[in-house]
Coordinates of C-alpha atoms and ligand atoms in Angstrom, one line a residue:
X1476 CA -25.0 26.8 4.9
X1477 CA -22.1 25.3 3.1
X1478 CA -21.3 22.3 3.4
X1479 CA -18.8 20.9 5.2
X1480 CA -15.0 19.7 3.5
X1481 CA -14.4 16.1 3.0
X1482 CA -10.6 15.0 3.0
X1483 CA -10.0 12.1 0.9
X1484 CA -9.1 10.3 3.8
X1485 CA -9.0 10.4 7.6
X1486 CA -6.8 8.1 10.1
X1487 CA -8.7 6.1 12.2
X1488 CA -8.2 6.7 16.1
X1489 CA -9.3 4.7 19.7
X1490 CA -10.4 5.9 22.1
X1491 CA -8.1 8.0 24.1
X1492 CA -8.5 6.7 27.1
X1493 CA -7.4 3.3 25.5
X1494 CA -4.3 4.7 24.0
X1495 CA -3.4 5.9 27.3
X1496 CA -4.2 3.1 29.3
X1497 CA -1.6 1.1 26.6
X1498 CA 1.4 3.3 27.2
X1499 CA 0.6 4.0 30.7
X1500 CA 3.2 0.8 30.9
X1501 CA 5.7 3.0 29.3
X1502 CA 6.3 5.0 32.7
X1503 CA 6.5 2.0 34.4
X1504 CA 9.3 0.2 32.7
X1505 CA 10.9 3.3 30.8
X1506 CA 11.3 1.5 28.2
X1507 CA 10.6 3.6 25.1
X1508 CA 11.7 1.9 21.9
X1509 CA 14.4 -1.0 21.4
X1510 CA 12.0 -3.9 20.9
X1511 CA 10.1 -3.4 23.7
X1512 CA 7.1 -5.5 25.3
X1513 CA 4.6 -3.5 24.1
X1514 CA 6.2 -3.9 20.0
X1515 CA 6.5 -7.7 21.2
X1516 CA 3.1 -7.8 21.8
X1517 CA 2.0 -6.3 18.7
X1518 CA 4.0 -8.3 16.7
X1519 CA 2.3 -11.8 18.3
X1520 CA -1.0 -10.0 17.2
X1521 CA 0.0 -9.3 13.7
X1522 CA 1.1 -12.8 13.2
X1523 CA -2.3 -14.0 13.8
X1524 CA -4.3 -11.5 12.2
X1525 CA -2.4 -11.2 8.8
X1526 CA -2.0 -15.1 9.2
X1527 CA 2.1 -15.1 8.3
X1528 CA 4.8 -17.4 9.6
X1529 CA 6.6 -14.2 10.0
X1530 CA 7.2 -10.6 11.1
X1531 CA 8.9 -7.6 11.2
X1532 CA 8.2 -4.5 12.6
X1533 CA 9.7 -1.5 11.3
X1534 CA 9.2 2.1 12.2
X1535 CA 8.1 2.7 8.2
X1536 CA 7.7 0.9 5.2
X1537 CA 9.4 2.1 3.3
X1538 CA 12.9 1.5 5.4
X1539 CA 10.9 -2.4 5.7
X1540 CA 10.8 -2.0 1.7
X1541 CA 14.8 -0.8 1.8
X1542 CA 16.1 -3.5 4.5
X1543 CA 14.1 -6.4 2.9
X1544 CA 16.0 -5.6 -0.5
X1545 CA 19.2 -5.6 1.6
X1546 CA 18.3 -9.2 3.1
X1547 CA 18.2 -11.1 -0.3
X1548 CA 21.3 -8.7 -1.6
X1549 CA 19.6 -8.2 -5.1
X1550 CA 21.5 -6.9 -7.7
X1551 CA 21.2 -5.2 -11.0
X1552 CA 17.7 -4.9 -12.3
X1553 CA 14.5 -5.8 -11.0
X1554 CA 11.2 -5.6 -12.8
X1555 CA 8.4 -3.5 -11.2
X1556 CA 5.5 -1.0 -11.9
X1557 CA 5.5 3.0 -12.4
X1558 CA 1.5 2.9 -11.1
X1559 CA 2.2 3.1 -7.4
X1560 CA 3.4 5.4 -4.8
X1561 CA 6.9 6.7 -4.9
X1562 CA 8.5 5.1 -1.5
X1563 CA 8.5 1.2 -4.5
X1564 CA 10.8 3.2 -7.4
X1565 CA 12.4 5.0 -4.3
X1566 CA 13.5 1.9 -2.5
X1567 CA 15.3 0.3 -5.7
X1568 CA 17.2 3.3 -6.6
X1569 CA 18.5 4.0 -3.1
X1570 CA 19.7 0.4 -3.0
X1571 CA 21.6 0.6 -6.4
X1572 CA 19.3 -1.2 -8.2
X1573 CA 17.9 -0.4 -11.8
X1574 CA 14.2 -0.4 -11.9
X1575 CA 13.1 -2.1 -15.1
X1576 CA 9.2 -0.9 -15.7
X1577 CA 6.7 -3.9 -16.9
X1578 CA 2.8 -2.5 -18.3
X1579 CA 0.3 -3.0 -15.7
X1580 CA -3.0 -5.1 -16.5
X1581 CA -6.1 -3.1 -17.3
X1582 CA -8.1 -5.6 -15.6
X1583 CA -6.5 -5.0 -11.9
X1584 CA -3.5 -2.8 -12.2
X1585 CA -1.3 -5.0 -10.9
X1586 CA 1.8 -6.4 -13.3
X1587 CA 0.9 -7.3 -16.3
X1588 CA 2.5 -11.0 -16.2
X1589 CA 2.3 -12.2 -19.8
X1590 CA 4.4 -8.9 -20.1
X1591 CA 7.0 -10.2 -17.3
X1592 CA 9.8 -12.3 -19.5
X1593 CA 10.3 -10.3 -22.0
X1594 CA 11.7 -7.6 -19.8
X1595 CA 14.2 -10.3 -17.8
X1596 CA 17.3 -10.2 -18.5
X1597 CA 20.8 -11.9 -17.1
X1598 CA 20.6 -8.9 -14.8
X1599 CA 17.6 -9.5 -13.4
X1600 CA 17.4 -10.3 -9.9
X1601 CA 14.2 -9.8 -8.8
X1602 CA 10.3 -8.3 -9.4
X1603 CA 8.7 -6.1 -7.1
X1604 CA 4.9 -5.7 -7.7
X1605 CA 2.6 -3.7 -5.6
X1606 CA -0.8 -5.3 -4.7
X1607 CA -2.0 -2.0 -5.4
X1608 CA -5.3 -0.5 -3.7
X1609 CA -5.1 -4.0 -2.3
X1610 CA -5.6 -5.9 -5.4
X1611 CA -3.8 -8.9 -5.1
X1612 CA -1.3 -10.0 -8.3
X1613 CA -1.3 -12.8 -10.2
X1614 CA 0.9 -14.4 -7.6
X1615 CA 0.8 -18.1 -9.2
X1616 CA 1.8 -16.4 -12.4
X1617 CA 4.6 -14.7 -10.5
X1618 CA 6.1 -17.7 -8.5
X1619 CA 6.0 -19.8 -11.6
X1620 CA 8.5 -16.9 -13.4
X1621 CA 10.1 -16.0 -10.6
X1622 CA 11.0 -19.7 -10.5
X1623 CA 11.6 -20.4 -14.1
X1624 CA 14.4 -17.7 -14.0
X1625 CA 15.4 -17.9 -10.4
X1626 CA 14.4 -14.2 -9.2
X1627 CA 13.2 -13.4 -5.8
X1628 CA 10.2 -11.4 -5.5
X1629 CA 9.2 -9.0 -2.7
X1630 CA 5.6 -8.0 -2.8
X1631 CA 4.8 -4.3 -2.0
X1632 CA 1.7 -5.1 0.2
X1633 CA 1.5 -1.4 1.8
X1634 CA -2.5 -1.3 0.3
X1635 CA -2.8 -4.9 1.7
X1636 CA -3.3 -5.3 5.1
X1637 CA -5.5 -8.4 5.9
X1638 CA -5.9 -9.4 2.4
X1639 CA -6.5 -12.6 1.9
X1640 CA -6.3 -15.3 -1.0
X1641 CA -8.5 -18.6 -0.6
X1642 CA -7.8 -17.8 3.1
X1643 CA -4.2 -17.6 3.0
X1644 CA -2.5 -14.0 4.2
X1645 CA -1.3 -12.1 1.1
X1646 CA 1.8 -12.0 3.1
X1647 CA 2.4 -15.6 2.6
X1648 CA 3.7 -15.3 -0.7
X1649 CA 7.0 -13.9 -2.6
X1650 CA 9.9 -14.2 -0.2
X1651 CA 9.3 -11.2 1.4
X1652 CA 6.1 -8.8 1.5
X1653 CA 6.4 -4.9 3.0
X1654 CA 3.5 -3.7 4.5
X1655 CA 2.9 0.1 5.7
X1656 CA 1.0 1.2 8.8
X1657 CA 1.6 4.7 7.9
X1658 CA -1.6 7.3 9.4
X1659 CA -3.5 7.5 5.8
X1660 CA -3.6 3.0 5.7
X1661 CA -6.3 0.7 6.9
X1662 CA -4.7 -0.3 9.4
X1663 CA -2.0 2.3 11.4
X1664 CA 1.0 3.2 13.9
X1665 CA 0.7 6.5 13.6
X1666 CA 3.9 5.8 11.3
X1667 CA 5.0 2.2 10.7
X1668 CA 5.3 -1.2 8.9
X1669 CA 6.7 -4.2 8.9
X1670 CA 7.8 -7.2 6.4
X1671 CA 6.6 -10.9 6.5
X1672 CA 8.6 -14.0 5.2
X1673 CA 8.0 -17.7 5.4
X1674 CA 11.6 -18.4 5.7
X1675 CA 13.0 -17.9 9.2
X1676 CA 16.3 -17.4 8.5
X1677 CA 15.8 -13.7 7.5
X1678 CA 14.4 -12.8 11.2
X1679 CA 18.0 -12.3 12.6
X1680 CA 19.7 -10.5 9.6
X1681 CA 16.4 -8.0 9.6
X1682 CA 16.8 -7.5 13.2
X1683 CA 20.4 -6.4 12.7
X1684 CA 19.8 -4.1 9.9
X1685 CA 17.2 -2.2 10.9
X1686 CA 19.5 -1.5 14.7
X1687 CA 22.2 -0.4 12.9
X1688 CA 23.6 -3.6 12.4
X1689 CA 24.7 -4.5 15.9
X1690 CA 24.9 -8.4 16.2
X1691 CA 26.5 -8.3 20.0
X1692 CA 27.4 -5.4 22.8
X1693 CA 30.7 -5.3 21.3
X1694 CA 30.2 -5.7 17.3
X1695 CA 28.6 -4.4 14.3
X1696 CA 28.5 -6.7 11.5
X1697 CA 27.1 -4.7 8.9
X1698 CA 26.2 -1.5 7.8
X1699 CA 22.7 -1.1 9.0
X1700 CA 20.1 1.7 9.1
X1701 CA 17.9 2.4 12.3
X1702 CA 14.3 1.7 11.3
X1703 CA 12.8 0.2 14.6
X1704 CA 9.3 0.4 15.7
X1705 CA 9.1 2.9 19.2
X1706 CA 7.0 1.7 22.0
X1707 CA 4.0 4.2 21.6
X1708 CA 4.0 2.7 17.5
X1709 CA 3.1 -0.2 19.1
X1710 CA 0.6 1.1 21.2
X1711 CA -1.3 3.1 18.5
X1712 CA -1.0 -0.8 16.8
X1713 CA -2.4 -2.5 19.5
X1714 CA -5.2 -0.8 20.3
X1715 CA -6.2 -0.2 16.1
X1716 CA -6.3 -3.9 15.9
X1717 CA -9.5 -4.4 17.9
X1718 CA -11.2 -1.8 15.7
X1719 CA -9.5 -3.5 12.2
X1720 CA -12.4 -5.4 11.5
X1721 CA -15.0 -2.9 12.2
X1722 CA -13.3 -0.1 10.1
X1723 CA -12.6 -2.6 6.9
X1724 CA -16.7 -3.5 7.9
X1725 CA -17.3 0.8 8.0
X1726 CA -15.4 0.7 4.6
X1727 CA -17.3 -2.3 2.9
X1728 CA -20.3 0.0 3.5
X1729 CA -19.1 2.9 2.2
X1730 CA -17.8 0.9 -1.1
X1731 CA -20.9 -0.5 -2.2
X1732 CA -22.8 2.9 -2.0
X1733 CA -20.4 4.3 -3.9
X1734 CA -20.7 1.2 -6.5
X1735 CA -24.9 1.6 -6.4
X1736 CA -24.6 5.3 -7.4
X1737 CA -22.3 5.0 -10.1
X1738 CA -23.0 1.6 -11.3
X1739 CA -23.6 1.4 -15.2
X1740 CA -22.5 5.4 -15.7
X1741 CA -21.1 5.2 -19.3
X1742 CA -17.3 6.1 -19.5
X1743 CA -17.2 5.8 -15.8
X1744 CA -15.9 2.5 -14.5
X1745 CA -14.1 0.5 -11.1
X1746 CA -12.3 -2.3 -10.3
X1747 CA -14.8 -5.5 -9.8
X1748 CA -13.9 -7.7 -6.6
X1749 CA -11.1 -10.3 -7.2
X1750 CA -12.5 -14.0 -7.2
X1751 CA -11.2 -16.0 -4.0
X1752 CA -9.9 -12.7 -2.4
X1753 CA -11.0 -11.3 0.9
X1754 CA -10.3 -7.7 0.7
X1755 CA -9.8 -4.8 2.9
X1756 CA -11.8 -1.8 1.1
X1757 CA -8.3 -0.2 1.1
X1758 CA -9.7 2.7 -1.7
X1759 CA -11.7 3.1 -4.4
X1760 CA -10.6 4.1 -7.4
X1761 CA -12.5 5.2 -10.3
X1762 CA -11.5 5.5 -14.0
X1763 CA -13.2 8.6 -16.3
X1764 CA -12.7 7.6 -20.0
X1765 CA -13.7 11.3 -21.1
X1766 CA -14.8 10.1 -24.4
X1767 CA -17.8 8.5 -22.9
X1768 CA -18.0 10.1 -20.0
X1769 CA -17.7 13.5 -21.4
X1770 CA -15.8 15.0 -18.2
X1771 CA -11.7 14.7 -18.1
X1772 CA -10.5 13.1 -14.6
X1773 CA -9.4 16.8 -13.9
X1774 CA -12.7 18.3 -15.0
X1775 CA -14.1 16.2 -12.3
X1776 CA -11.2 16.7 -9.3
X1777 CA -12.3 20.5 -10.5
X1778 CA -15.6 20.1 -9.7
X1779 CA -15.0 18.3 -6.9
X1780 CA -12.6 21.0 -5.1
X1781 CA -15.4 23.9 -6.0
X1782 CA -17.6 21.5 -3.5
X1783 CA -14.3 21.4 -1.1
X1784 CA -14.4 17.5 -1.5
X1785 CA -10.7 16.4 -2.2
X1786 CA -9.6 13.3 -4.8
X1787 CA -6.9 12.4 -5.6
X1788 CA -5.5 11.5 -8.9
X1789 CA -3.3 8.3 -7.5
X1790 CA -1.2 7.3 -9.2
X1791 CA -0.6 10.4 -11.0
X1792 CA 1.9 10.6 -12.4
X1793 CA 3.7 7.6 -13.4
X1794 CA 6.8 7.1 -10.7
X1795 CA 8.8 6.6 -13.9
X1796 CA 7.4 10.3 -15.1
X1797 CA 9.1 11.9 -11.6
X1798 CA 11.1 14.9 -12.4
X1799 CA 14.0 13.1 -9.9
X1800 CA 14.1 10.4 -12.8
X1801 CA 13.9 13.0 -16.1
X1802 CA 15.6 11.3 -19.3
X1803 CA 15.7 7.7 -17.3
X1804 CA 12.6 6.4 -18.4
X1805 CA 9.8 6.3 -21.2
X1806 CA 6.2 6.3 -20.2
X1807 CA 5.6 5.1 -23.7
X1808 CA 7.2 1.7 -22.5
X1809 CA 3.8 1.1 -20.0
X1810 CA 0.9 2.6 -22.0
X1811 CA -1.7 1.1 -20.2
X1812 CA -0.2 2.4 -16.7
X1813 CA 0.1 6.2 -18.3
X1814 CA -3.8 5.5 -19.9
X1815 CA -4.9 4.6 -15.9
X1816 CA -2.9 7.0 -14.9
X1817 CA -4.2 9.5 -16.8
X1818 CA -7.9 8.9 -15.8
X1819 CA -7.8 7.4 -12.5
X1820 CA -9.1 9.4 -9.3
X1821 CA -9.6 7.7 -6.0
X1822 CA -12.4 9.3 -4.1
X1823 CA -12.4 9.7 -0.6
X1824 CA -12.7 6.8 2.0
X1825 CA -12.4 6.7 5.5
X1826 CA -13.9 4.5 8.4
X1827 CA -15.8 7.9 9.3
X1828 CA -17.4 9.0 6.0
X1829 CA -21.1 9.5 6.5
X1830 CA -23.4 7.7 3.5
X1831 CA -24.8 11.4 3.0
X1832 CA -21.5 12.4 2.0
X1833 CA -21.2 9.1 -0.6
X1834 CA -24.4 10.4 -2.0
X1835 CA -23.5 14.0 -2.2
X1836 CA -19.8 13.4 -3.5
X1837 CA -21.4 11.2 -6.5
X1838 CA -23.8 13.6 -7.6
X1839 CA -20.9 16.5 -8.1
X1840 CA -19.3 13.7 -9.9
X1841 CA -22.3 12.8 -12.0
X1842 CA -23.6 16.6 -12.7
X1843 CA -23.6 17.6 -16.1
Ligands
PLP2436 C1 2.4 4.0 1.9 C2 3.1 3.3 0.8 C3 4.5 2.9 1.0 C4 5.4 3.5 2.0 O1 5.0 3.2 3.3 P1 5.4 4.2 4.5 O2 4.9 3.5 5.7 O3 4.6 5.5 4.3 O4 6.9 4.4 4.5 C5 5.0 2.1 0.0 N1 4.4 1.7 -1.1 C6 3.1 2.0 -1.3 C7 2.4 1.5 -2.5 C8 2.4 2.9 -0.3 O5 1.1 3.2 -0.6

């Protein structure tokens, strides 16, 4: 008998019945979207579970990621990193901005900050760094610069969801940090996200951009977008959150069998846990240096696919490599991003992923 596929990753669901029971409200009130009570609801319980000041809940991310950069009205360039998804890249450029690309550390893959101020510039409004795979950034190192040269900094926390520093949600820091509840995260609203600030003053200018800018019945103050969060969003949100801690706990599992079976493989390494920083087993990421190793990363997502088990090489490529941005940007600039990028392959991990399957996906990895 073959065995069966494994997807690289596999939302997490409640119970039907649950669901249903949350939006049997819905029929009641007829209210379907709009801030509702059901995204009111959800947004008390996110306060308290990522431990913010504040939230905002947006039907994506990545229009969170778009109307936060509208809120602090940056300008010009901002420095960020190529090694993450495309909505971070996407968001500047949409919003007119000029994405200046800083290295990435080996160590994390987050920025690189002792290679931060050499890339600022009078231009330079901001820094956007990703917390990527949920590893938090050097965000002392980041509020000192931001500081020194008076930049703003929005954290893209989509990989981040109930990360926390010494105790404090990752939220808490930059001025603003965007996370997504899209199907594939940790945590999800079927589609979804949301931003959280410390200052209050951004709660009534995000409300209004994100509902086409309307500040009163009869007025529109600014050119808005509609990104709101629909009432069955925060249904799928509500009910998730009583099963967050049991999936990250389903995930922990599933991490350290993967780091018994492939601990001390030469050529083959992962990222070690972050001092001080609660993490949420968000993926696991694994780096082939083929020299050592004597498989490629693509050898090995080969192998892999023969067994129907799907990797995938993220990030690969570079955003900065995208055919949409051809002639903008050298990858020679970040050579440790296109080195990780070159050799990184996340394997799968889900709340559902059987310890059998662990054991079977490293040996395909690990045959020679
Ligand atoms: C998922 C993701 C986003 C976008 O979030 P959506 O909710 O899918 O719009 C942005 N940045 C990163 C790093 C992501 O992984």
């Amino acid at each position: 008998m073959k065995p069966r596929s494994i997807p690289v990753t596999s939302p997490s669901l409640p119970p039907l019945e649950e669901y249903i029971a949350e939006i049997k409200s819905i029929w009641d009130t007829g209210l379907l979207t709009n801030m509702g009570p059901l995204h009111q609801k959800l947004t008390g319980l996110l306060v308290d579970y990522l431990n913010v000041k504040n939230i905002s809940l947006f039907t994506n991310g990545h229009l969170a990621l778009e109307c936060a950069i509208e809120t602090l009205q940056l300008t010009g360039e901002v420095i960020t990193t190529p090694f993450t998804f495309a909505s971070t890249t996407h968001a500047l450029i949409r919003q007119g901005l000029t994405p200046v690309f800083c290295d990435i550390s080996p160590m994390d893959f987050t920025l690189d900050t002792s290679k931060m101020e050499a890339l600022i510039t009078e231009k330079t409004s901001a820094i956007v760094p990703v917390h990527v795979y949920g590893q938090v950034c050097n965000v002392e190192k980041i509020d000192q610069i931001a500081k020194k040269y008076g930049l703003k900094v929005i954290y893209d926390a989509a990989h981040a969801f109930g990360v926390k520093i010494n105790g404090q949600g990752i939220g808490r820091f930059g001025d603003i940090s965007m996370f997504s509840f899209h199907a594939t995260k940790v945590f999800h609203t079927i589609e979804g996200g949301a931003l959280t600030f410390s200052d209050s003053s951004y709660e009534e200018r995000l409300s209004r951009l994100k509902n086409f800018g309307i500040s009163s019945p009869e007025d529109v103050t600014e050119v808005g977008t509609n990104a709101k969060m629909n009432e069955f969003q925060a249904a799928m949100g509500i009910c998730n959150i009583r099963y967050i801690d049991h999936q990250i706990a389903l995930r922990k599992k599933i991490v350290d069998c993967y780091r018994e079976y492939l601990d001390g493989i030469r050529g083959l390494s992962y990222l070690s846990p972050q001092k001080g920083v609660t993490t949420n087993y968000a993926y696991f990421p694994v780096l082939f240096d083929e020299k050592e190793f004597g498989k490629t990363r693509n050898e090995v997502v080969e192998a892999l696919k023969k067994e129907d088990i799907l990797a995938r090489k993220y990030f690969y490529p570079l955003t900065s490599r995208f055919s949409c941005y051809e002639g903008r940007y050298q990858e020679e600039a970040t050579p440790v991003a296109k080195y990780i990028g070159d050799r990184i392959l996340t394997l799968p991990l889900f709340g559902a992923l059987n310890l059998n399957d662990v054991k079977r996906i490293c040996q395909v990895i690990l045959e020679r």
